[in-house]
């Protein structure tokens, strides 16, 4: 009788490798991991902010209370143009558009457009017209 009763009870969900909760459903919604953030230092002010890998540098700066010059926010006007302190090497950034308003030579010298550039490593940029907002 007892065995029949135990067999009639629902089986517990199996544990998965990321959960120690035996009651949790195996396909329950879990919060996605946050993207990596990279420290950006604005010179000559020395202000710093974290730029998540999925956020353009300009928007990350604004979220931190730092206003970088900008107009179009799509890489065409070059109002936000600044240079990374990389010793003449390309800046550690990525673009999600094919034609940011920079030549290959400018990219190679560390110039970047924060409105459409995504940090891929910690970065120091020269932006003398930056202001607190």
mmCIF file of C-alpha atoms in Angstrom:
data_model
loop_
_atom_site.group_PDB
_atom_site.id
_atom_site.type_symbol
_atom_site.label_atom_id
_atom_site.label_comp_id
_atom_site.label_asym_id
_atom_site.label_seq_id
_atom_site.Cartn_x
_atom_site.Cartn_y
_atom_site.Cartn_z
ATOM 1 C CA UNK A 1 0.000 0.000 0.000
ATOM 2 C CA UNK A 2 2.737 2.435 0.953
ATOM 3 C CA UNK A 3 4.655 1.717 -2.258
ATOM 4 C CA UNK A 4 1.562 2.329 -4.339
ATOM 5 C CA UNK A 5 1.056 5.638 -2.571
ATOM 6 C CA UNK A 6 4.683 6.688 -3.142
ATOM 7 C CA UNK A 7 4.448 5.769 -6.841
ATOM 8 C CA UNK A 8 1.337 7.891 -7.222
ATOM 9 C CA UNK A 9 3.081 11.038 -5.948
ATOM 10 C CA UNK A 10 4.570 13.353 -8.572
ATOM 11 C CA UNK A 11 8.298 12.958 -9.046
ATOM 12 C CA UNK A 12 10.454 15.936 -8.036
ATOM 13 C CA UNK A 13 12.106 17.932 -10.782
ATOM 14 C CA UNK A 14 15.691 16.870 -11.315
ATOM 15 C CA UNK A 15 18.383 19.240 -10.180
ATOM 16 C CA UNK A 16 20.287 20.982 -12.910
ATOM 17 C CA UNK A 17 23.920 21.994 -12.541
ATOM 18 C CA UNK A 18 23.147 25.666 -11.914
ATOM 19 C CA UNK A 19 20.471 25.258 -9.244
ATOM 20 C CA UNK A 20 20.439 23.749 -5.801
ATOM 21 C CA UNK A 21 16.671 24.152 -5.526
ATOM 22 C CA UNK A 22 15.051 20.694 -5.824
ATOM 23 C CA UNK A 23 11.640 22.295 -6.370
ATOM 24 C CA UNK A 24 12.661 24.564 -9.238
ATOM 25 C CA UNK A 25 11.355 23.632 -12.645
ATOM 26 C CA UNK A 26 14.132 22.652 -15.036
ATOM 27 C CA UNK A 27 13.182 25.308 -17.599
ATOM 28 C CA UNK A 28 12.299 28.136 -15.257
ATOM 29 C CA UNK A 29 13.237 31.655 -16.352
ATOM 30 C CA UNK A 30 16.644 32.713 -15.140
ATOM 31 C CA UNK A 31 18.061 36.203 -15.320
ATOM 32 C CA UNK A 32 20.500 36.522 -18.200
ATOM 33 C CA UNK A 33 24.074 37.295 -17.233
ATOM 34 C CA UNK A 34 24.957 40.966 -17.449
ATOM 35 C CA UNK A 35 27.316 41.917 -20.256
ATOM 36 C CA UNK A 36 30.871 42.749 -19.328
ATOM 37 C CA UNK A 37 31.527 46.402 -18.573
ATOM 38 C CA UNK A 38 34.736 48.236 -19.353
ATOM 39 C CA UNK A 39 36.132 51.249 -17.518
ATOM 40 C CA UNK A 40 36.329 54.395 -19.666
ATOM 41 C CA UNK A 41 38.411 57.331 -18.430
ATOM 42 C CA UNK A 42 37.727 60.752 -19.949
ATOM 43 C CA UNK A 43 40.724 63.056 -20.172
ATOM 44 C CA UNK A 44 41.744 65.691 -19.268
ATOM 45 C CA UNK A 45 39.065 65.663 -16.532
ATOM 46 C CA UNK A 46 39.870 62.159 -15.272
ATOM 47 C CA UNK A 47 36.166 61.279 -14.981
ATOM 48 C CA UNK A 48 35.453 57.570 -15.199
ATOM 49 C CA UNK A 49 32.432 55.440 -15.996
ATOM 50 C CA UNK A 50 31.647 51.841 -16.854
ATOM 51 C CA UNK A 51 30.534 51.093 -20.403
ATOM 52 C CA UNK A 52 28.636 47.799 -20.742
ATOM 53 C CA UNK A 53 29.676 45.845 -23.824
ATOM 54 C CA UNK A 54 26.158 46.201 -25.292
ATOM 55 C CA UNK A 55 25.896 49.998 -24.861
ATOM 56 C CA UNK A 56 27.510 52.691 -27.021
ATOM 57 C CA UNK A 57 30.162 54.640 -25.126
ATOM 58 C CA UNK A 58 28.191 57.889 -25.537
ATOM 59 C CA UNK A 59 25.061 56.439 -23.883
ATOM 60 C CA UNK A 60 27.088 54.852 -21.080
ATOM 61 C CA UNK A 61 28.694 58.242 -20.416
ATOM 62 C CA UNK A 62 25.288 59.949 -20.299
ATOM 63 C CA UNK A 63 23.999 57.307 -17.885
ATOM 64 C CA UNK A 64 26.967 58.143 -15.643
ATOM 65 C CA UNK A 65 26.233 61.886 -15.791
ATOM 66 C CA UNK A 66 28.941 62.771 -18.327
ATOM 67 C CA UNK A 67 27.975 64.601 -21.518
ATOM 68 C CA UNK A 68 30.240 64.019 -24.494
ATOM 69 C CA UNK A 69 29.764 66.233 -27.568
ATOM 70 C CA UNK A 70 27.275 64.711 -30.029
ATOM 71 C CA UNK A 71 24.709 65.547 -32.689
ATOM 72 C CA UNK A 72 23.588 62.734 -34.989
ATOM 73 C CA UNK A 73 24.312 59.715 -32.750
ATOM 74 C CA UNK A 74 24.720 57.470 -35.780
ATOM 75 C CA UNK A 75 28.352 57.956 -36.810
ATOM 76 C CA UNK A 76 27.967 60.439 -39.649
ATOM 77 C CA UNK A 77 28.458 63.977 -38.293
ATOM 78 C CA UNK A 78 31.713 63.334 -36.365
ATOM 79 C CA UNK A 79 30.715 65.820 -33.623
ATOM 80 C CA UNK A 80 31.665 63.241 -30.968
ATOM 81 C CA UNK A 81 35.041 62.369 -32.568
ATOM 82 C CA UNK A 82 37.704 61.737 -29.950
ATOM 83 C CA UNK A 83 40.967 59.854 -29.723
ATOM 84 C CA UNK A 84 41.831 56.964 -27.469
ATOM 85 C CA UNK A 85 45.190 57.044 -25.745
ATOM 86 C CA UNK A 86 46.512 53.909 -27.363
ATOM 87 C CA UNK A 87 49.959 55.009 -28.495
ATOM 88 C CA UNK A 88 48.867 55.200 -32.119
ATOM 89 C CA UNK A 89 47.178 51.792 -32.116
ATOM 90 C CA UNK A 90 43.504 51.153 -32.957
ATOM 91 C CA UNK A 91 41.109 51.782 -30.073
ATOM 92 C CA UNK A 92 39.689 48.636 -28.408
ATOM 93 C CA UNK A 93 36.160 49.289 -29.691
ATOM 94 C CA UNK A 94 33.676 47.629 -32.018
ATOM 95 C CA UNK A 95 31.052 49.122 -34.307
ATOM 96 C CA UNK A 96 27.678 47.625 -35.234
ATOM 97 C CA UNK A 97 27.451 49.701 -38.392
ATOM 98 C CA UNK A 98 29.526 49.145 -41.518
ATOM 99 C CA UNK A 99 30.448 52.753 -42.147
ATOM 100 C CA UNK A 100 31.167 54.772 -39.033
ATOM 101 C CA UNK A 101 32.405 58.167 -40.208
ATOM 102 C CA UNK A 102 36.053 57.197 -39.802
ATOM 103 C CA UNK A 103 38.645 56.258 -42.369
ATOM 104 C CA UNK A 104 40.709 53.114 -41.947
ATOM 105 C CA UNK A 105 43.714 55.325 -41.158
ATOM 106 C CA UNK A 106 41.817 57.223 -38.442
ATOM 107 C CA UNK A 107 40.712 53.978 -36.818
ATOM 108 C CA UNK A 108 44.299 52.762 -36.929
ATOM 109 C CA UNK A 109 45.432 55.886 -35.056
ATOM 110 C CA UNK A 110 42.944 55.372 -32.225
ATOM 111 C CA UNK A 111 40.215 57.789 -33.324
ATOM 112 C CA UNK A 112 36.685 56.709 -32.421
ATOM 113 C CA UNK A 113 33.070 57.844 -32.495
ATOM 114 C CA UNK A 114 31.573 57.272 -29.014
ATOM 115 C CA UNK A 115 28.023 57.585 -30.372
ATOM 116 C CA UNK A 116 28.321 54.241 -32.133
ATOM 117 C CA UNK A 117 31.456 52.646 -30.619
ATOM 118 C CA UNK A 118 31.200 49.815 -28.088
ATOM 119 C CA UNK A 119 34.089 49.367 -25.631
ATOM 120 C CA UNK A 120 35.838 45.994 -25.810
ATOM 121 C CA UNK A 121 38.427 46.758 -23.110
ATOM 122 C CA UNK A 122 39.251 49.484 -20.606
ATOM 123 C CA UNK A 123 39.830 52.720 -22.461
ATOM 124 C CA UNK A 124 41.207 56.252 -21.969
ATOM 125 C CA UNK A 125 39.794 58.876 -24.343
ATOM 126 C CA UNK A 126 40.684 62.519 -24.935
ATOM 127 C CA UNK A 127 37.438 64.509 -24.830
ATOM 128 C CA UNK A 128 38.280 68.065 -23.687
ATOM 129 C CA UNK A 129 34.710 69.295 -24.328
ATOM 130 C CA UNK A 130 33.106 66.711 -22.023
ATOM 131 C CA UNK A 131 30.945 68.152 -19.246
ATOM 132 C CA UNK A 132 28.970 66.920 -16.273
ATOM 133 C CA UNK A 133 25.222 66.851 -16.840
#
